[in-house]
XYZ file of C-alpha atoms in Angstrom:
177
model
C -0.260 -41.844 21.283
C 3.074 -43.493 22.589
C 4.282 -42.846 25.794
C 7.034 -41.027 24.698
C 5.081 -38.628 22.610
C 2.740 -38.031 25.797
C 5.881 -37.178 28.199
C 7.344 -34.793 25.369
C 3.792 -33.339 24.942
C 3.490 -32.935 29.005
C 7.079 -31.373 29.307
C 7.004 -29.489 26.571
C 3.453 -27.762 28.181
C 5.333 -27.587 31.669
C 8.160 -25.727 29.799
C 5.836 -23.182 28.078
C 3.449 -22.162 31.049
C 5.700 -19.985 32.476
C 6.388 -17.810 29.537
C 2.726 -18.051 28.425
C 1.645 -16.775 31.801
C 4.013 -13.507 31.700
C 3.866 -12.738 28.005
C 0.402 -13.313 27.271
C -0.831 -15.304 24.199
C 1.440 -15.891 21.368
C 2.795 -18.084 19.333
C 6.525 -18.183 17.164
C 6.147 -19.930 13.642
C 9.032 -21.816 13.113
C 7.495 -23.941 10.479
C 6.080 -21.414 8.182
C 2.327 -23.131 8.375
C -0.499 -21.470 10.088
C -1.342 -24.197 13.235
C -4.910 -23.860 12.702
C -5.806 -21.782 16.161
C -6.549 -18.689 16.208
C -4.874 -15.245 17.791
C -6.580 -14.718 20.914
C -6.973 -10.972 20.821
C -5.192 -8.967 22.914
C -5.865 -5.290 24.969
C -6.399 -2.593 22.040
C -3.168 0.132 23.076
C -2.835 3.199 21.099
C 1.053 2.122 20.027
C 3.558 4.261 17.404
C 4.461 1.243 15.056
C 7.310 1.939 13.752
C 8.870 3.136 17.381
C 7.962 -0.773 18.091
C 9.463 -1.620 14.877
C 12.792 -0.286 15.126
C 12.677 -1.373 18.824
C 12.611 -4.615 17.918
C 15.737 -4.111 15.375
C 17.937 -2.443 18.481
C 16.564 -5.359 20.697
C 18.081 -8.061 17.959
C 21.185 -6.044 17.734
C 21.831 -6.491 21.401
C 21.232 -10.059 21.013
C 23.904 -9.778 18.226
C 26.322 -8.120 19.702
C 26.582 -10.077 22.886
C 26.703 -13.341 20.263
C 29.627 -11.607 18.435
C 27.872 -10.702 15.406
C 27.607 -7.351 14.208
C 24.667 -5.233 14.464
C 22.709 -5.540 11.491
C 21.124 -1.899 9.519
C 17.644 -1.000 9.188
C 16.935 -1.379 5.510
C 13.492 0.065 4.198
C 13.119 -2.169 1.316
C 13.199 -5.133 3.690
C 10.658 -3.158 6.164
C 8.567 -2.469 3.174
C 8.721 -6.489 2.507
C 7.741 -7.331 6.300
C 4.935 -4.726 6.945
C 3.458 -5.330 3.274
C 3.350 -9.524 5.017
C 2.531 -8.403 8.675
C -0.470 -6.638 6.603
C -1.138 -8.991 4.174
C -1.434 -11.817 7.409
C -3.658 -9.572 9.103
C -6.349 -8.479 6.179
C -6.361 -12.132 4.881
C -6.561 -14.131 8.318
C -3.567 -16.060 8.250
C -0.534 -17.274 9.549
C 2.343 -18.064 7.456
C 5.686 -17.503 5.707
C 3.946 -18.304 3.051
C 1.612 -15.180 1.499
C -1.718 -15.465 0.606
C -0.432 -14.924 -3.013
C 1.710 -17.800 -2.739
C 4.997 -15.705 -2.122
C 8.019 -16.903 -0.220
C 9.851 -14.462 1.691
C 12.686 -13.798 -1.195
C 9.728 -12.730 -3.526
C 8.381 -10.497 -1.149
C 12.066 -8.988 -0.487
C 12.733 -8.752 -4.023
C 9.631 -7.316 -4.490
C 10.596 -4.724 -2.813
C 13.245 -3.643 -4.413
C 15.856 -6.060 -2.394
C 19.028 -7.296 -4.536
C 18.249 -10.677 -5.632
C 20.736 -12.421 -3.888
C 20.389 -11.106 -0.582
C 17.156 -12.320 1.369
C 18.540 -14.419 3.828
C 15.679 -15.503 6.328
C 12.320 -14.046 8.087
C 10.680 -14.482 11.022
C 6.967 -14.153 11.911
C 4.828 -14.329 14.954
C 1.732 -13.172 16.517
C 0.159 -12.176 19.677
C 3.362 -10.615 21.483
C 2.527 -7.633 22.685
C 5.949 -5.685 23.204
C 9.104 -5.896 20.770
C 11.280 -7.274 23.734
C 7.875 -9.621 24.146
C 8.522 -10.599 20.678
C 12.041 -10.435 20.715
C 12.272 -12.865 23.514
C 10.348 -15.385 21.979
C 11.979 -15.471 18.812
C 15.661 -15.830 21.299
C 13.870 -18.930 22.874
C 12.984 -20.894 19.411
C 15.876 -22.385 17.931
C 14.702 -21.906 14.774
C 13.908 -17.735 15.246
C 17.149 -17.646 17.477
C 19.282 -18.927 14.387
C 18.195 -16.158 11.798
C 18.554 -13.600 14.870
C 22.386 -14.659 15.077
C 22.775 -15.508 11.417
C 26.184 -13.310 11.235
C 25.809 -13.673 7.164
C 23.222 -11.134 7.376
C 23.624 -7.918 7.871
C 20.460 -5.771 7.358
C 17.101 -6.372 8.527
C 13.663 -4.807 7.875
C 10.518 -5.590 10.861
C 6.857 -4.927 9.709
C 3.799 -4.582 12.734
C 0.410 -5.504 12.125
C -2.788 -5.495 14.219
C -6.076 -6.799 14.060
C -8.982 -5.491 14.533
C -9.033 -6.885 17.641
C -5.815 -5.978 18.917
C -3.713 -8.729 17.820
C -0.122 -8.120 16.858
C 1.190 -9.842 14.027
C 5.015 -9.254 13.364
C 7.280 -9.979 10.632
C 11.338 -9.892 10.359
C 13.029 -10.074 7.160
C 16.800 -10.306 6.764
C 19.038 -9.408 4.109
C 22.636 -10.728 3.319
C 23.538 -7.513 0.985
């Protein structure tokens, strides 16, 4: 390993132990390829999904806003599309944009009933807790943060998933139409 990898691997670790410590385990794919760890379970909390789920769309919306985009709508198709992955992650043990069908995020979206010329971008990640939880991690990725103030889109759909072990896995789609 060079020494230059080692010092980006070391500040990089100095950088994250902070966050890790408040918001618990978790991790933001901005790849789209599971990382070969596994979610470390979390407390089991009796939670109403989709309160968290359209949490975390009001929580993006004020990232929005104060970015000058506009807020973006709720859209059920494109919640169909993310719970049906959050789900589909969860039953099959994965972590990926990818399905475990082999779908991309635009199949999923047009799937489910989504124009096909308006999925824009998704997000996933697992072990956050909380939708600001989530919703902060996403900010701090550049990756996550760039879909989040996307102004082309303008509707969004967010699907929650747990394991049986308490896990949260959660999925954002976006939609241009």
């Amino acid at each position: 390993m060079t020494r230059f990898v080692r010092r980006a691997a070391v500040l990089a670790a100095l950088v994250a132990a902070p966050v890790l410590a408040v918001a618990g385990p978790a991790f933001a794919a901005e790849s789209g390829h599971a990382t070969g760890t596994k979610p470390v379970a979390v407390d089991k909390v009796a939670v109403d999904k989709v309160a968290y789920e359209n949490q975390v769309v009001a929580l993006t919306n004020v990232q929005r806003k104060a970015h000058g985009c506009g807020a973006l709508r709720n859209d059920s198709r494109l919640a169909q599309s993310a719970r049906a992955h959050s789900t589909d992650m969860v039953k099959q043990g994965f972590f990926s944009h990818t399905g475990s069908s082999g779908s991309s995020f635009v199949a999923r979206e047009i799937s489910a009933g989504y124009p096909k010329k308006g999925p824009s971008a998704e997000n996933i990640a697992w072990g956050f807790r909380t939708p600001q939880d989530v919703v902060t991690g996403w900010m701090n990725s550049p990756g996550h943060r760039a879909n989040i103030l996307n102004c082309g889109s303008v509707a969004v759909g967010v699907g929650l998933a747990y394991t049986s072990g308490g896990s949260a896995y959660w999925t954002q789609d976006f939609g241009r139409i």
